[in-house]
Every structure is written in structure tokens, then in C-alpha cells.
CSV table of C-alpha atoms in Angstrom, one decimal:
chain,number,residue,atom,x,y,z
A,1,MET,CA,2.3,-20.1,-14.4
A,2,THR,CA,-1.3,-18.3,-13.4
A,3,VAL,CA,-2.4,-18.6,-9.9
A,4,LYS,CA,-6.7,-18.3,-9.6
A,5,GLY,CA,-8.4,-19.3,-6.2
A,6,ASP,CA,-8.1,-19.1,-2.3
A,7,LEU,CA,-6.9,-22.1,-1.3
A,8,ILE,CA,-3.6,-22.9,-3.4
A,9,CYS,CA,-1.3,-25.5,-1.1
A,10,ALA,CA,2.0,-24.9,-2.7
A,11,VAL,CA,5.6,-24.1,-1.1
A,12,TYR,CA,7.5,-21.0,-2.0
A,13,LEU,CA,10.5,-19.1,-1.6
A,14,LEU,CA,11.2,-15.6,-0.7
A,15,ALA,CA,13.5,-13.5,-1.2
A,16,SER,CA,15.3,-10.4,0.2
A,17,ARG,CA,16.9,-8.9,-3.3
A,18,ARG,CA,17.8,-11.5,-6.0
A,19,ASP,CA,20.9,-13.1,-4.5
A,20,GLY,CA,20.0,-11.5,-1.0
A,21,THR,CA,18.4,-13.6,2.0
A,22,LEU,CA,15.9,-16.7,1.2
A,23,TYR,CA,12.8,-17.6,3.2
A,24,LEU,CA,11.5,-21.5,2.3
A,25,GLY,CA,7.9,-22.0,3.2
A,26,VAL,CA,4.3,-23.5,2.4
A,27,THR,CA,1.0,-23.2,3.1
A,28,SER,CA,-2.7,-24.2,1.8
A,29,ASN,CA,-3.6,-20.8,0.9
A,30,LEU,CA,-0.4,-18.5,-1.2
A,31,SER,CA,-1.9,-15.4,-2.7
A,32,ARG,CA,-2.7,-15.1,1.6
A,33,ARG,CA,0.5,-16.4,2.4
A,34,ILE,CA,2.0,-13.9,0.3
A,35,TRP,CA,0.1,-10.8,1.0
A,36,GLU,CA,0.8,-11.7,5.1
A,37,HIS,CA,5.1,-10.9,4.6
A,38,LYS,CA,4.4,-8.0,2.2
A,39,THR,CA,1.9,-6.6,5.3
A,40,LYS,CA,4.3,-7.9,8.0
A,41,ALA,CA,0.9,-9.6,9.1
A,42,ALA,CA,4.0,-12.5,9.7
A,43,PRO,CA,5.7,-11.7,12.8
A,44,GLY,CA,8.7,-13.0,12.3
A,45,PHE,CA,12.2,-14.3,10.5
A,46,THR,CA,11.0,-12.6,6.7
A,47,ALA,CA,9.5,-9.2,8.4
A,48,GLN,CA,12.9,-8.5,10.7
A,49,TYR,CA,14.4,-9.4,7.3
A,50,GLY,CA,12.9,-7.6,4.8
A,51,VAL,CA,12.5,-10.4,2.9
A,52,ASP,CA,9.1,-10.2,0.9
A,53,ARG,CA,9.4,-10.8,-2.9
A,54,LEU,CA,8.1,-14.2,-4.1
A,55,VAL,CA,10.9,-15.3,-6.7
A,56,TRP,CA,9.6,-19.1,-6.9
A,57,TYR,CA,6.3,-21.4,-6.2
A,58,GLU,CA,5.1,-25.0,-7.3
A,59,VAL,CA,1.3,-25.4,-6.4
A,60,TYR,CA,0.5,-29.1,-5.0
A,61,SER,CA,-3.0,-30.3,-5.1
A,62,ARG,CA,-2.6,-31.6,-1.4
A,63,ILE,CA,-0.9,-30.2,1.7
A,64,ASP,CA,0.9,-33.1,2.6
A,65,GLU,CA,2.5,-33.5,-0.7
A,66,ALA,CA,3.7,-29.9,-0.2
A,67,ILE,CA,4.7,-30.0,3.3
A,68,ALA,CA,7.1,-33.7,2.0
A,69,ARG,CA,8.6,-31.5,-1.6
A,70,GLU,CA,9.3,-28.0,1.7
A,71,LYS,CA,11.6,-30.0,4.1
A,72,ALA,CA,13.1,-31.7,1.1
A,73,ILE,CA,14.5,-28.8,-0.1
A,74,LYS,CA,14.3,-27.1,3.4
A,75,LYS,CA,18.2,-29.1,3.5
A,76,TRP,CA,19.6,-28.7,0.0
A,77,HIS,CA,22.8,-26.4,-0.6
A,78,ARG,CA,21.9,-22.4,-1.3
A,79,VAL,CA,23.1,-23.0,-4.5
A,80,TRP,CA,20.4,-25.6,-5.8
A,81,LYS,CA,17.9,-23.3,-4.5
A,82,VAL,CA,19.5,-20.5,-6.3
A,83,ALA,CA,19.4,-22.7,-9.6
A,84,LEU,CA,15.3,-23.7,-8.5
A,85,ILE,CA,14.5,-19.7,-8.8
A,86,GLU,CA,16.4,-19.1,-12.1
A,87,GLY,CA,15.5,-22.4,-13.5
A,88,MET,CA,11.5,-20.6,-13.4
A,89,ASN,CA,12.3,-16.6,-12.1
A,90,PRO,CA,15.8,-15.3,-14.1
A,91,ASP,CA,14.9,-12.1,-13.7
A,92,TRP,CA,14.2,-12.8,-9.7
A,93,ASP,CA,10.8,-11.2,-10.3
A,94,ASP,CA,8.4,-11.0,-7.9
A,95,LEU,CA,5.7,-13.2,-8.7
A,96,TYR,CA,2.6,-12.2,-5.9
A,97,ASP,CA,1.4,-10.3,-9.1
A,98,ARG,CA,0.4,-13.1,-11.3
A,99,LEU,CA,-0.5,-14.9,-8.6
A,100,ASN,CA,-4.4,-12.9,-8.7
A,101,ALA,CA,-3.8,-11.9,-12.5
């Protein structure tokens, strides 16, 4: 899926590498938020552990729906999150460049 525009409500998963450290987040501006992770403009966990590869995302029309989905996925086991990633992105490619393509 190609995503264009500035305000894209989404739940997303970042990885440090294939089968590496995962980070789950939610945002109302997916492109900007991933850029913040990549440039380490967002201090914290992702900057500290080098988690900046966008490997999965789901787009929502409303932020409250995205937040509810994020809360649900946070309760999942890691193996379920890996299955989610591999269902969309079996090679764990960085999807960031596709956002604005």
C-alpha cells in the first residue's frame, strides 16, 4: 500500500533488523513520525537501540481506532507480531521510502 499526504493515522512496527528488537507505536502523521525515529529526533527507546526500520503498518481514518489497535497489539506475544510483519512484509524490508512514493 502506498501512503501519500501528511496526516496518516497509523499503527506501526519498527525493527532494528530481521528478528531484532521491535517497537510498536501509533501516530497521526506516519511519515513524519518515522522520519523522527530515523533521524533520532525522538529520543528514547528507538534511538537508544537503533530501532528505525519500518517493517509493518496499518492505516486508519481515525486516531482513536489506531490507538485501540495499538493497545490490542501491545498485549500480543512476540511470535504473533512477527507473523503480522511477515504477512505484509516477508523480507522485513524498510517500508519508509514507499510512504511518499
